[in-house]
Each structure stands twice: as structure tokens, then as C-alpha cells.
Amino acid sequence: MAALAQESIWFNKSQCDDAERMYFEKLSGAKRSAPVEDDSAHSAADKPASKPDKKEKKKAGSSKKETKPVEKVWSNKADCDDAETKLQERLAQPEYRNPANGECTFIMLKPDAVHRGLVGTIISRFESRGFKLLAAKFMRASKPLLETHYSDLAKKGFFPELIRYMGSGPVVPMVWQGLNAVKQGRVMLGATNPKDSAPGTIRGDFCVDVGRNIIHGSDSVESAEKEIKLWFTQQEISSWRSSQTEWVYEEEELKGSLAEQLHKTRSQVGGPESLSAQIARARQHIKNSLECVDGLVANVDEDEMALASKLSALELENKQLKKVTDDLKSLILRLEGRVTSLEGGKAPAAKPAAEDDDDDVDLFGSDDDNEEVDAEKARITAERLKAYAEKKSKKPALIAKTSVLFDVKPWDDETDLDKMLECCKSIQMDGLVWGASKKVPIGYGIEKLQVMCIVEDEKVSIEELGEKIEEFEDYVQSVDVAAMNKI
Ligand code: IDP
Ligand code: MG
């Protein structure tokens, strides 16, 4: 009898070893030892009762029973220990957990369950199922707590009785954790009305009346979270690892975990779609920037070229005007000389009297009879020369002037350029005349102001004028002389 019992135990152990070996190999990556010729799949150590047979086989050598290669479960204890260590190490890694196994639900044994002594039985059902108890307490629930808990049923006719019944005795609120704990919890509870609950469910097995249905269970993950927070503090919830974990959950935990990790990584980088969207956005941004820079360069070139051609045109015009005035000046001088010579009968009339005095020919050529006439002529000539000199002195002297084009840059696109221009033109100086102005875009919606002025070189320093403009700090960031031309 005892031998028979032992036999059966050994048989089971061999099956168990196989399962264990496969399981350990799967989880820990432990290598099988090479197939060996073994005369006992269930080794001598495992099966002491076979010892005599083994000896016989050794002696027999080529016995009838063909020795077939059988994989050894573990070649030695060191291998086994090694595999165990590896398994434990891997299990200890957090990514080895399947987050789905961490789902929590709120279960509460109602006062009728306590009164009827079903607390242990019901807890046992959850434990047996493989769920893990994270929190539990035995308490009398206050009315406000129960009203909050059942607030969604406040309008129901049975609400006052429900609150009274729930507060009529102690309750056992609990937090259970496990794979699909919320849904599975509801399945284990059975329908709200016990008359509809299937046998095998808690309500189906232990109660008959909807108003005395002994147990509560969260109906969704969201309400579970809410209810757990309502009934428990964070400190009251224990986090622990059941030694049964790997016997309750298979290794798809790992798959779930990897999938979860991938999902997490993707959501961190914004998902594959949003990543490509980000790249597209970045590309567009770079393209825009390049276009903007191109536009800026084109603008600058265009402006500068326009300005340069305008300046060279002005320069040419200036030269032509200068030539015209020079020609006119010499013509006037010539004409004046002629008029004088015609009027005075002497040429050139423009010569000063002193020069005439030095003229030996004239002096020695004059006789006493003509002395008075000559004196009169000399007086008239002197008067005319004086008048001419006076007239000439009244003519404006040629004044050196410069035409300046200032580039006045604002701080940003919000700077009021009209105000800035007003400020510039508020600078009034002797020898300064403000001219035309225009706004020139410099990119990113910002415009600069170009303002022209003519200054008399003697009276106005261009550098000082620039500094004066820069003093309008509220508007002006910097001032540059874009172009300068002598007039
Ligand atoms: P549940 O407990 O299965 O989630 P709910 O509809 O949320 O069912 O109702 C909450 C509790 O209110 C029930 O467990 C039960 O105790 C009670 N209840 C529900 N319907 C009735 C009813 O028609 N008469 C009396 N009590 C009811
Ligand atoms: Mg409910």
C-alpha cells in the first residue's frame, strides 16, 4: 500500500518536474543539459525504489529494454539553483509585471454578510480566485459616507432604505487587485437582484432579496478608483507581492509589459504619427525660415540697388547743375565786363582802380585839357565798381551741403514708425532740412525707417545728428548712415 502510494507520488513528481523545467526554461532562459543516455527518466535519486533495477540494467548492458535518450530534468543542482536565481532576478524586474494584473476594485461586504457570518467565506472566494487583498477594514459607515458612496442612486425610491440598511451594522470595505479585477469582481458577485444571479456567484449562492444582497462591487474602473479613494487613505493600501504570482499569472505578463512599454515610449515621443508630424512641422519651419531669409536678402539687395542708382543719378544731376552754374557765372562775369567797358569806354572795366593807377600808358597818355573829364570818368568808374562789389558781396556764397540718408531701426514690430519719424523731425537745427522718408521691411514683419535730410557741413555734424536721433530710446534702437552725398 505504502509502495503504491510512493509510486504514484513519483509519477506525479516526474510530471511536475517536466512542467517546472519547461516553465523555468521559458522564464529564465536556462539551458537544458545535452540529451544523455539515461536509463531512468526519473533518476535514481527521485526513485529510490528502482535502485535494484538500475543495478540489474548496468550489469545487463544490452538488455531487451532499449535505452532511449531522455532529456535530463536538471543536470545538477547548481544548474537548478542558477535557473532559480535567474528566474527570481527577472521576476524582480518591474517591467516583468503586466499592468493589467494591477487593476483594483472596491468590494464591500454589507451588514447582512457580517451578521450572517459570510465574511470569511466571501473573502475566501476572492483569495481562491487568485485576487490579492490590498486593503480591508471592519467599520460602521457614517450616513454621509454612505450617501456619498451611493450618490448616483439618490433619486431612487429605495435610496433612504438603502442608506439605513447599509448603516445598520458593520461593513467590510476592501480593495482587491488582479487581472480585470473590476469585471471579474462583478461576475463573481452576480446580478444586482439575487433572483437573477447565477448559481456559483456570491449573490446567487448566498442571498435572495435585492434589498439584502450582501455585497457591493465597483461597476467600472473609474468608479473603483473613486470608491477606493472614498473609503481608504493611501496609507491604508498595502502594496505587496504574493508568492503565488507566477502561479496565478502566466508569462504573457511579459508580453503585456513589453506592449505597455512600447506604448509608453510611443506616448513619450508623441506616438509615431505625431513624431512624423513633428518632423514635418520642423521641416516646414526650416523652409519658412529659409524663404524668409531669401526674401530678406532680396529686399536688402533691391533697396540698396535702388538707393545706389538714385544716388548716382543725383550725383550726375548735381555735376550737370554745377557745370551749368559755373558756365552761367563765367557768362555773367564776361557780360559784366563788357557792359562796363561799353559804359566806361575802357576795357576791361573789371580791373580795379588801383590797377588803372599803375597803368603807365594811361598816366603818361593823359593831357591837362582832358584832366577834368578823366577825373569825372574815374569817379563814375569807381562808383560803378563799388556798386558792383557791393552787389557781388550780397550774392550768397557757395555753401557746402551734404545729403544724408539715415537708417533708423526700431526695437520691434510694435514700434510706431510714424511716431519715430515725428521724433526725428522734431530735431530742428540751423543748417538742417528734413526730407522724404519711407518705411522699409527688414523681415519678420519688422520695418525700419529711412529718412533723408540735407545738412550744411559747417553747421551740422552728421554724427551728432545721428546721436540725437538715437536719444529717442523709446522708439529708436539704432541709427546708421545709409548714404551720404556732397551737394
Ligand atoms: P449593484 O450593487 O449591483 O451595483 P446598484 O444598482 O448600484 O446595484 O444598486 C446599489 C444597491 O442598491 C444594490 O446593491 C441594492 O442593495 C440596492 N438596490 C438596487 N435596486 C434596488 C431595488 O429595486 N430595491 C431595493 N434595493 C435596491
Ligand atoms: Mg452599483
Short mmCIF file of C-alpha atoms and ligand atoms in Angstrom, two decimals:
data_model
loop_
_atom_site.label_atom_id
_atom_site.label_comp_id
_atom_site.label_asym_id
_atom_site.label_seq_id
_atom_site.Cartn_x
_atom_site.Cartn_y
_atom_site.Cartn_z
CA MET A 1 0.00 0.00 0.00
CA ALA A 2 2.76 2.35 1.05
CA ALA A 3 4.78 1.34 -2.04
CA LEU A 4 1.82 2.05 -4.25
CA ALA A 5 1.35 5.48 -2.72
CA GLN A 6 5.03 6.25 -3.24
CA GLU A 7 4.89 5.08 -6.82
CA SER A 8 2.06 7.44 -7.56
CA ILE A 9 3.87 10.32 -5.89
CA TRP A 10 6.95 9.67 -8.03
CA PHE A 11 4.85 9.58 -11.16
CA ASN A 12 3.36 12.95 -10.29
CA LYS A 13 6.73 14.40 -9.42
CA SER A 14 8.11 13.49 -12.82
CA GLN A 15 5.24 15.33 -14.49
CA CYS A 16 5.72 18.18 -12.16
CA ASP A 17 9.43 18.31 -12.93
CA ASP A 18 8.73 18.42 -16.64
CA ALA A 19 6.32 21.27 -16.23
CA GLU A 20 8.67 23.05 -13.90
CA ARG A 21 11.61 22.58 -16.24
CA MET A 22 9.66 23.98 -19.18
CA TYR A 23 8.39 26.83 -17.13
CA PHE A 24 11.82 27.71 -15.76
CA GLU A 25 13.37 27.47 -19.20
CA LYS A 26 10.76 29.78 -20.61
CA LEU A 27 11.15 32.35 -17.91
CA SER A 28 14.82 32.23 -17.06
CA GLY A 29 16.36 31.14 -20.32
CA ALA A 30 18.15 28.29 -18.51
CA LYS A 31 19.74 25.87 -20.95
CA ARG A 32 18.85 22.26 -20.92
CA SER A 33 21.69 19.91 -20.45
CA ALA A 34 22.58 17.90 -23.57
CA PRO A 35 20.46 14.81 -24.06
CA VAL A 36 22.10 11.92 -22.37
CA GLU A 37 21.52 8.29 -22.45
CA ASP A 38 19.66 7.73 -19.32
CA ASP A 39 18.26 4.54 -18.12
CA SER A 40 15.87 6.31 -15.85
CA ALA A 41 13.96 9.36 -16.88
CA HIS A 42 13.09 9.64 -13.27
CA SER A 43 16.51 9.45 -11.78
CA ALA A 44 17.71 7.19 -9.09
CA ALA A 45 17.59 9.94 -6.62
CA ASP A 46 13.95 10.52 -7.47
CA LYS A 47 13.02 6.93 -7.41
CA PRO A 48 14.81 5.00 -4.75
CA ALA A 49 12.53 2.01 -5.20
CA SER A 50 14.02 1.39 -8.64
CA LYS A 51 17.56 1.15 -7.38
CA PRO A 52 17.76 -2.67 -7.76
CA ASP A 53 16.51 -2.41 -11.37
CA LYS A 54 19.20 0.13 -12.16
CA LYS A 55 21.92 -2.16 -10.90
CA GLU A 56 20.49 -5.01 -12.94
CA LYS A 57 20.46 -2.83 -16.06
CA LYS A 58 24.06 -1.87 -15.57
CA LYS A 59 25.00 -5.49 -15.44
CA ALA A 60 22.84 -6.47 -18.37
CA GLY A 61 24.42 -3.89 -20.71
CA SER A 62 22.28 -4.66 -23.78
CA SER A 63 19.08 -5.59 -22.15
CA LYS A 64 15.84 -6.01 -24.07
CA LYS A 65 14.73 -2.61 -22.94
CA GLU A 66 16.36 -0.22 -25.46
CA THR A 67 17.96 2.74 -23.75
CA LYS A 68 16.45 5.79 -25.35
CA PRO A 69 17.84 9.29 -24.99
CA VAL A 70 15.86 11.15 -22.44
CA GLU A 71 16.40 14.73 -21.51
CA LYS A 72 17.52 15.18 -18.00
CA VAL A 73 15.37 17.49 -15.99
CA TRP A 74 18.34 19.20 -14.37
CA SER A 75 21.85 18.05 -14.93
CA ASN A 76 22.81 19.05 -11.44
CA LYS A 77 21.74 21.13 -8.50
CA ALA A 78 24.00 24.06 -9.46
CA ASP A 79 22.11 24.44 -12.77
CA CYS A 80 18.83 24.32 -11.00
CA ASP A 81 19.92 26.91 -8.46
CA ASP A 82 21.26 29.09 -11.23
CA ALA A 83 17.98 28.93 -13.13
CA GLU A 84 16.06 29.71 -9.98
CA THR A 85 18.25 32.74 -9.31
CA LYS A 86 17.78 33.97 -12.87
CA LEU A 87 14.06 33.50 -12.60
CA GLN A 88 13.88 35.46 -9.37
CA GLU A 89 16.03 38.22 -10.84
CA ARG A 90 13.76 38.54 -13.85
CA LEU A 91 10.65 38.43 -11.74
CA ALA A 92 12.04 41.20 -9.60
CA GLN A 93 12.27 43.49 -12.62
CA PRO A 94 9.33 45.87 -12.64
CA GLU A 95 8.86 45.55 -16.40
CA TYR A 96 8.10 41.90 -15.82
CA ARG A 97 4.74 42.91 -14.39
CA ASN A 98 1.69 43.12 -16.55
CA PRO A 99 -0.05 46.37 -15.64
CA ALA A 100 -3.39 44.70 -16.32
CA ASN A 101 -2.71 42.46 -13.35
CA GLY A 102 -2.57 45.53 -11.16
CA GLU A 103 -6.21 46.52 -11.69
CA CYS A 104 -8.01 47.21 -8.41
CA THR A 105 -11.66 47.01 -7.42
CA PHE A 106 -13.61 48.07 -4.39
CA ILE A 107 -15.60 45.30 -2.75
CA MET A 108 -17.70 45.80 0.37
CA LEU A 109 -19.40 43.20 2.48
CA LYS A 110 -22.71 44.65 3.57
CA PRO A 111 -24.08 44.43 7.15
CA ASP A 112 -26.15 41.33 6.26
CA ALA A 113 -22.98 39.48 5.17
CA VAL A 114 -21.37 40.32 8.52
CA HIS A 115 -24.47 39.30 10.50
CA ARG A 116 -24.77 36.04 8.61
CA GLY A 117 -21.13 35.11 9.18
CA LEU A 118 -20.23 35.13 5.47
CA VAL A 119 -17.18 37.40 5.74
CA GLY A 120 -14.63 34.61 5.70
CA THR A 121 -16.44 32.64 3.02
CA ILE A 122 -16.67 35.60 0.68
CA ILE A 123 -13.08 36.72 1.27
CA SER A 124 -12.02 33.15 0.66
CA ARG A 125 -13.72 33.21 -2.76
CA PHE A 126 -11.66 36.20 -3.85
CA GLU A 127 -8.47 34.68 -2.44
CA SER A 128 -9.18 31.34 -4.09
CA ARG A 129 -9.80 33.03 -7.38
CA GLY A 130 -6.28 34.44 -7.23
CA PHE A 131 -7.04 38.05 -6.37
CA LYS A 132 -4.81 39.85 -3.93
CA LEU A 133 -6.14 41.75 -0.92
CA LEU A 134 -4.57 45.18 -0.67
CA ALA A 135 -6.78 46.74 2.00
CA ALA A 136 -9.63 45.78 4.33
CA LYS A 137 -11.32 47.19 7.39
CA PHE A 138 -14.22 46.45 9.65
CA MET A 139 -16.26 49.52 10.36
CA ARG A 140 -19.60 51.19 10.85
CA ALA A 141 -20.13 53.53 7.90
CA SER A 142 -21.46 57.03 8.59
CA LYS A 143 -24.58 58.28 6.85
CA PRO A 144 -22.72 60.98 4.85
CA LEU A 145 -20.16 58.43 3.72
CA LEU A 146 -22.90 56.06 2.55
CA GLU A 147 -24.81 58.89 0.87
CA THR A 148 -21.67 59.90 -1.00
CA HIS A 149 -20.97 56.31 -1.93
CA TYR A 150 -24.49 55.80 -3.33
CA SER A 151 -24.95 59.41 -4.56
CA ASP A 152 -25.83 58.19 -8.08
CA LEU A 153 -28.91 56.46 -6.62
CA ALA A 154 -30.04 59.50 -4.56
CA LYS A 155 -33.19 59.87 -6.66
CA LYS A 156 -34.23 56.24 -6.36
CA GLY A 157 -37.20 55.42 -4.15
CA PHE A 158 -35.23 52.76 -2.29
CA PHE A 159 -32.35 55.20 -1.50
CA PRO A 160 -33.37 56.08 2.13
CA GLU A 161 -33.86 52.39 2.99
CA LEU A 162 -30.59 51.52 1.26
CA ILE A 163 -28.72 54.08 3.41
CA ARG A 164 -30.48 52.90 6.56
CA TYR A 165 -29.72 49.24 5.79
CA MET A 166 -26.08 49.93 4.95
CA GLY A 167 -25.63 51.87 8.19
CA SER A 168 -27.50 49.35 10.33
CA GLY A 169 -24.41 47.26 11.07
CA PRO A 170 -20.70 46.94 10.38
CA VAL A 171 -19.42 46.64 6.86
CA VAL A 172 -16.15 45.27 5.47
CA PRO A 173 -14.80 47.53 2.74
CA MET A 174 -11.89 46.01 0.80
CA VAL A 175 -9.55 46.60 -2.11
CA TRP A 176 -8.82 43.58 -4.30
CA GLN A 177 -6.22 43.52 -7.02
CA GLY A 178 -5.81 41.31 -10.05
CA LEU A 179 -6.30 40.83 -13.78
CA ASN A 180 -9.59 42.52 -14.75
CA ALA A 181 -10.44 42.74 -11.07
CA VAL A 182 -13.39 45.10 -11.68
CA LYS A 183 -15.11 42.98 -14.30
CA GLN A 184 -14.27 39.69 -12.68
CA GLY A 185 -15.43 41.05 -9.33
CA ARG A 186 -18.83 41.86 -10.83
CA VAL A 187 -19.01 38.41 -12.39
CA MET A 188 -18.26 36.83 -9.03
CA LEU A 189 -20.92 38.96 -7.32
CA GLY A 190 -23.70 38.06 -9.76
CA ALA A 191 -26.64 40.24 -10.78
CA THR A 192 -27.83 43.07 -8.50
CA ASN A 193 -31.04 41.20 -7.85
CA PRO A 194 -30.14 37.78 -6.43
CA LYS A 195 -33.12 36.22 -8.13
CA ASP A 196 -31.32 36.88 -11.41
CA SER A 197 -27.88 35.85 -10.10
CA ALA A 198 -26.49 32.63 -11.47
CA PRO A 199 -25.68 29.85 -9.06
CA GLY A 200 -21.99 29.87 -8.27
CA THR A 201 -21.99 33.65 -7.90
CA ILE A 202 -21.83 35.11 -4.40
CA ARG A 203 -25.29 36.64 -4.62
CA GLY A 204 -26.57 33.58 -6.47
CA ASP A 205 -25.29 31.31 -3.71
CA PHE A 206 -25.93 33.27 -0.54
CA CYS A 207 -28.93 35.59 -0.86
CA VAL A 208 -32.38 36.03 -2.34
CA ASP A 209 -33.54 39.64 -1.92
CA VAL A 210 -32.27 42.72 -3.83
CA GLY A 211 -32.54 44.79 -0.65
CA ARG A 212 -30.32 42.31 1.19
CA ASN A 213 -27.81 41.36 -1.47
CA ILE A 214 -24.86 41.09 0.96
CA ILE A 215 -22.08 42.55 -1.20
CA HIS A 216 -21.07 45.61 -3.19
CA GLY A 217 -18.60 45.68 -6.10
CA SER A 218 -17.43 48.57 -8.30
CA ASP A 219 -19.09 48.58 -11.71
CA SER A 220 -16.23 50.25 -13.64
CA VAL A 221 -12.53 51.02 -13.31
CA GLU A 222 -13.37 54.71 -12.87
CA SER A 223 -15.89 54.12 -10.08
CA ALA A 224 -13.44 51.67 -8.47
CA GLU A 225 -10.82 54.43 -8.31
CA LYS A 226 -13.39 56.85 -6.89
CA GLU A 227 -14.70 54.40 -4.30
CA ILE A 228 -11.23 53.28 -3.18
CA LYS A 229 -10.30 56.93 -2.60
CA LEU A 230 -13.56 57.47 -0.71
CA TRP A 231 -13.15 54.56 1.68
CA PHE A 232 -9.36 54.32 2.08
CA THR A 233 -6.39 56.57 2.53
CA GLN A 234 -3.24 55.86 0.53
CA GLN A 235 -1.53 54.65 3.71
CA GLU A 236 -4.22 52.06 4.30
CA ILE A 237 -3.50 50.37 1.00
CA SER A 238 -0.64 47.88 1.10
CA SER A 239 1.50 47.05 -1.86
CA TRP A 240 2.88 43.55 -1.66
CA ARG A 241 3.94 40.73 -3.89
CA SER A 242 2.22 37.46 -3.50
CA SER A 243 4.45 34.40 -3.66
CA GLN A 244 1.73 32.89 -5.83
CA THR A 245 2.05 35.49 -8.55
CA GLU A 246 3.84 33.34 -11.07
CA TRP A 247 1.42 30.52 -10.34
CA VAL A 248 -1.60 32.72 -10.87
CA TYR A 249 -0.35 34.54 -13.95
CA GLU A 250 1.43 33.04 -16.94
CA GLU A 251 4.28 34.68 -18.77
CA GLU A 252 2.14 36.75 -21.10
CA GLU A 253 2.72 39.18 -18.32
CA LEU A 254 5.96 39.85 -20.15
CA LYS A 255 4.22 40.46 -23.48
CA GLY A 256 1.77 42.78 -21.85
CA SER A 257 4.58 44.55 -20.16
CA LEU A 258 6.56 44.96 -23.36
CA ALA A 259 3.49 46.20 -25.19
CA GLU A 260 2.88 48.61 -22.37
CA GLN A 261 6.49 49.77 -22.50
CA LEU A 262 6.26 50.31 -26.24
CA HIS A 263 3.05 52.24 -25.77
CA LYS A 264 4.67 54.32 -23.05
CA THR A 265 7.73 55.04 -25.21
CA ARG A 266 5.48 55.99 -28.10
CA SER A 267 3.37 58.27 -25.98
CA GLN A 268 6.54 59.87 -24.64
CA VAL A 269 7.70 60.74 -28.13
CA GLY A 270 4.15 61.64 -29.03
CA GLY A 271 3.41 58.44 -30.97
CA PRO A 272 4.64 57.58 -34.47
CA GLU A 273 2.11 59.83 -36.16
CA SER A 274 2.82 62.78 -34.02
CA LEU A 275 6.57 62.15 -34.38
CA SER A 276 6.32 62.41 -38.16
CA ALA A 277 4.02 65.37 -37.71
CA GLN A 278 6.69 66.94 -35.54
CA ILE A 279 9.34 66.29 -38.21
CA ALA A 280 7.05 67.74 -40.90
CA ARG A 281 6.46 70.77 -38.73
CA ALA A 282 10.18 71.21 -38.16
CA ARG A 283 10.83 70.89 -41.92
CA GLN A 284 8.16 73.45 -42.69
CA HIS A 285 9.64 75.76 -40.09
CA ILE A 286 13.11 75.47 -41.63
CA LYS A 287 11.63 76.05 -45.11
CA ASN A 288 9.79 79.13 -43.89
CA SER A 289 12.92 80.46 -42.25
CA LEU A 290 14.97 79.94 -45.42
CA GLU A 291 12.29 81.64 -47.51
CA CYS A 292 12.21 84.48 -45.08
CA VAL A 293 15.99 84.87 -45.23
CA ASP A 294 15.87 84.74 -49.05
CA GLY A 295 13.19 87.41 -49.04
CA LEU A 296 15.23 89.46 -46.66
CA VAL A 297 18.31 89.23 -48.84
CA ALA A 298 16.27 90.04 -51.93
CA ASN A 299 14.72 93.02 -50.15
CA VAL A 300 18.03 94.33 -48.98
CA ASP A 301 19.58 93.92 -52.41
CA GLU A 302 16.61 95.58 -54.10
CA ASP A 303 16.63 98.51 -51.72
CA GLU A 304 20.33 99.01 -51.85
CA MET A 305 20.39 98.89 -55.64
CA ALA A 306 17.52 101.35 -55.90
CA LEU A 307 19.25 103.64 -53.49
CA ALA A 308 22.60 103.36 -55.24
CA SER A 309 21.12 104.12 -58.66
CA LYS A 310 19.18 107.02 -57.17
CA LEU A 311 22.34 108.37 -55.62
CA SER A 312 24.37 108.05 -58.78
CA ALA A 313 21.56 109.79 -60.70
CA LEU A 314 21.62 112.58 -58.15
CA GLU A 315 25.38 112.77 -58.38
CA LEU A 316 25.18 113.12 -62.14
CA GLU A 317 22.43 115.71 -61.88
CA ASN A 318 24.48 117.54 -59.33
CA LYS A 319 27.53 117.62 -61.62
CA GLN A 320 25.44 118.86 -64.51
CA LEU A 321 23.89 121.59 -62.36
CA LYS A 322 27.32 122.60 -61.12
CA LYS A 323 28.57 122.86 -64.68
CA VAL A 324 25.54 124.95 -65.63
CA THR A 325 26.05 127.33 -62.70
CA ASP A 326 29.79 127.62 -63.46
CA ASP A 327 29.00 128.42 -67.08
CA LEU A 328 26.41 130.97 -66.05
CA LYS A 329 28.83 132.53 -63.59
CA SER A 330 31.53 132.97 -66.18
CA LEU A 331 28.96 134.27 -68.67
CA ILE A 332 27.74 136.88 -66.20
CA LEU A 333 31.30 137.94 -65.45
CA ARG A 334 32.04 138.25 -69.13
CA LEU A 335 28.85 140.22 -69.73
CA GLU A 336 29.50 142.50 -66.81
CA GLY A 337 32.98 143.20 -68.09
CA ARG A 338 31.55 144.03 -71.48
CA VAL A 339 28.86 146.31 -70.06
CA THR A 340 31.46 148.11 -68.02
CA SER A 341 33.78 148.54 -70.94
CA LEU A 342 30.92 149.81 -73.10
CA GLU A 343 29.74 152.22 -70.48
CA GLY A 344 33.20 153.43 -69.45
CA GLY A 345 34.89 153.10 -72.81
CA LYS A 346 37.62 151.25 -71.12
CA ALA A 347 38.44 147.66 -71.23
CA PRO A 348 38.50 145.64 -69.17
CA ALA A 349 36.22 147.59 -66.78
CA ALA A 350 36.53 144.92 -64.17
CA LYS A 351 40.06 145.94 -63.40
CA PRO A 352 40.31 147.79 -60.06
CA ALA A 353 41.16 151.50 -59.97
CA ALA A 354 44.49 150.81 -58.37
CA GLU A 355 45.47 148.79 -61.40
CA ASP A 356 44.45 151.72 -63.56
CA ASP A 357 46.70 153.95 -61.50
CA ASP A 358 49.56 151.66 -62.20
CA ASP A 359 48.90 151.82 -65.90
CA ASP A 360 51.84 153.85 -67.22
CA VAL A 361 50.36 154.14 -70.65
CA ASP A 362 47.19 155.77 -69.35
CA LEU A 363 49.01 158.05 -66.94
CA PHE A 364 51.52 159.30 -69.40
CA GLY A 365 48.92 159.41 -72.23
CA SER A 366 46.62 161.97 -70.44
CA ASP A 367 46.93 165.68 -71.05
CA ASP A 368 45.88 168.64 -68.92
CA ASP A 369 42.81 169.51 -71.06
CA ASN A 370 41.23 166.21 -70.51
CA GLU A 371 42.11 166.11 -66.84
CA GLU A 372 38.66 167.09 -65.54
CA VAL A 373 36.83 164.72 -67.87
CA ASP A 374 39.15 161.93 -66.86
CA ALA A 375 38.62 162.67 -63.21
CA GLU A 376 34.88 162.55 -63.72
CA LYS A 377 35.17 159.27 -65.61
CA ALA A 378 37.36 157.83 -62.93
CA ARG A 379 34.83 158.80 -60.27
CA ILE A 380 31.98 157.20 -62.18
CA THR A 381 34.02 154.07 -62.76
CA ALA A 382 34.95 153.92 -59.10
CA GLU A 383 31.32 154.28 -58.13
CA ARG A 384 30.29 151.56 -60.52
CA LEU A 385 32.99 149.27 -59.33
CA LYS A 386 31.94 149.89 -55.76
CA ALA A 387 28.31 149.16 -56.63
CA TYR A 388 29.41 146.01 -58.43
CA ALA A 389 31.49 144.87 -55.46
CA GLU A 390 28.55 145.52 -53.13
CA LYS A 391 26.21 143.67 -55.41
CA LYS A 392 28.62 140.81 -55.63
CA SER A 393 29.07 140.62 -51.88
CA LYS A 394 25.31 140.32 -51.47
CA LYS A 395 25.30 137.18 -53.61
CA PRO A 396 25.09 134.05 -51.37
CA ALA A 397 28.40 132.31 -51.01
CA LEU A 398 28.57 128.68 -52.16
CA ILE A 399 27.65 126.62 -49.10
CA ALA A 400 28.89 123.05 -48.69
CA LYS A 401 25.96 120.78 -48.04
CA THR A 402 25.51 117.04 -47.68
CA SER A 403 22.50 114.96 -48.39
CA VAL A 404 22.22 112.19 -45.79
CA LEU A 405 20.04 109.13 -45.76
CA PHE A 406 19.56 107.76 -42.24
CA ASP A 407 18.52 104.18 -41.49
CA VAL A 408 16.57 104.34 -38.24
CA LYS A 409 15.88 100.91 -36.79
CA PRO A 410 13.06 100.31 -34.29
CA TRP A 411 13.13 97.86 -31.35
CA ASP A 412 10.46 95.56 -32.71
CA ASP A 413 7.43 95.26 -34.93
CA GLU A 414 5.32 97.08 -32.35
CA THR A 415 7.33 100.29 -32.53
CA ASP A 416 5.29 103.12 -34.04
CA LEU A 417 7.38 104.27 -37.02
CA ASP A 418 5.22 107.37 -37.54
CA LYS A 419 5.96 108.47 -34.01
CA MET A 420 9.60 107.67 -34.61
CA LEU A 421 9.62 109.87 -37.71
CA GLU A 422 7.92 112.63 -35.75
CA CYS A 423 10.68 112.40 -33.15
CA CYS A 424 13.40 112.56 -35.81
CA LYS A 425 11.86 115.58 -37.46
CA SER A 426 11.42 117.27 -34.11
CA ILE A 427 15.19 117.82 -34.23
CA GLN A 428 15.49 121.31 -35.64
CA MET A 429 18.88 122.89 -36.21
CA ASP A 430 20.26 125.75 -38.18
CA GLY A 431 21.53 124.19 -41.40
CA LEU A 432 19.31 121.11 -41.22
CA VAL A 433 16.43 120.43 -43.56
CA TRP A 434 14.45 117.21 -43.29
CA GLY A 435 13.42 115.48 -46.47
CA ALA A 436 11.44 112.48 -47.60
CA SER A 437 11.09 109.30 -45.61
CA LYS A 438 9.89 105.75 -46.16
CA LYS A 439 9.32 102.51 -44.28
CA VAL A 440 11.38 99.59 -45.46
CA PRO A 441 10.60 96.00 -44.39
CA ILE A 442 13.57 94.17 -42.91
CA GLY A 443 11.90 90.80 -42.24
CA TYR A 444 9.74 89.06 -39.64
CA GLY A 445 7.18 91.86 -40.00
CA ILE A 446 9.65 94.48 -38.79
CA GLU A 447 10.14 97.70 -40.75
CA LYS A 448 12.88 100.28 -40.49
CA LEU A 449 12.57 103.95 -41.25
CA GLN A 450 14.65 105.67 -43.91
CA VAL A 451 14.69 109.41 -43.59
CA MET A 452 16.54 111.88 -45.73
CA CYS A 453 17.90 115.27 -44.75
CA ILE A 454 20.24 117.92 -46.07
CA VAL A 455 22.77 119.41 -43.73
CA GLU A 456 25.12 122.32 -44.08
CA ASP A 457 28.54 120.90 -43.38
CA GLU A 458 29.64 123.97 -41.48
CA LYS A 459 26.70 123.96 -39.13
CA VAL A 460 25.60 120.39 -38.61
CA SER A 461 27.62 117.35 -37.71
CA ILE A 462 26.05 114.23 -39.19
CA GLU A 463 27.45 112.14 -36.37
CA GLU A 464 25.87 114.36 -33.74
CA LEU A 465 22.59 114.34 -35.61
CA GLY A 466 22.64 110.53 -35.57
CA GLU A 467 23.28 110.55 -31.83
CA LYS A 468 20.39 112.96 -31.33
CA ILE A 469 18.07 110.61 -33.16
CA GLU A 470 19.31 107.72 -31.03
CA GLU A 471 18.30 109.65 -27.93
CA PHE A 472 14.67 108.77 -28.70
CA GLU A 473 15.29 105.47 -26.96
CA ASP A 474 11.61 104.56 -26.69
CA TYR A 475 11.44 104.10 -30.42
CA VAL A 476 14.95 104.01 -31.81
CA GLN A 477 17.21 101.01 -31.41
CA SER A 478 19.99 102.20 -33.71
CA VAL A 479 20.78 104.76 -36.36
CA ASP A 480 23.05 104.25 -39.34
CA VAL A 481 24.00 106.47 -42.22
CA ALA A 482 22.83 104.51 -45.23
CA ALA A 483 24.07 107.03 -47.80
CA MET A 484 25.76 110.39 -47.89
CA ASN A 485 26.25 112.67 -50.84
CA LYS A 486 28.02 116.03 -51.11
CA ILE A 487 25.87 118.60 -52.79
P1 IDP B 1 -25.11 46.98 -7.60
O1 IDP B 1 -24.95 46.89 -6.13
O2 IDP B 1 -25.20 45.63 -8.21
O3 IDP B 1 -24.08 47.83 -8.23
P2 IDP B 1 -26.92 49.19 -7.93
O4 IDP B 1 -27.94 49.35 -8.99
O5 IDP B 1 -25.75 50.05 -7.92
O6 IDP B 1 -26.52 47.65 -7.90
O7 IDP B 1 -27.66 49.40 -6.57
C1 IDP B 1 -26.99 49.56 -5.37
C2 IDP B 1 -27.67 48.78 -4.31
O8 IDP B 1 -28.94 49.33 -4.09
C3 IDP B 1 -27.91 47.36 -4.63
O9 IDP B 1 -26.80 46.53 -4.38
C4 IDP B 1 -29.02 47.03 -3.71
O10 IDP B 1 -28.52 46.82 -2.38
C5 IDP B 1 -29.83 48.31 -3.71
N1 IDP B 1 -30.93 48.22 -4.68
C6 IDP B 1 -30.84 48.31 -6.01
N2 IDP B 1 -32.06 48.21 -6.59
C7 IDP B 1 -32.94 48.04 -5.58
C8 IDP B 1 -34.33 47.89 -5.51
O11 IDP B 1 -35.04 47.84 -6.53
N3 IDP B 1 -34.87 47.78 -4.28
C9 IDP B 1 -34.14 47.81 -3.14
N4 IDP B 1 -32.81 47.98 -3.17
C10 IDP B 1 -32.23 48.07 -4.36
MG MG B 2 -23.66 49.85 -8.13
#
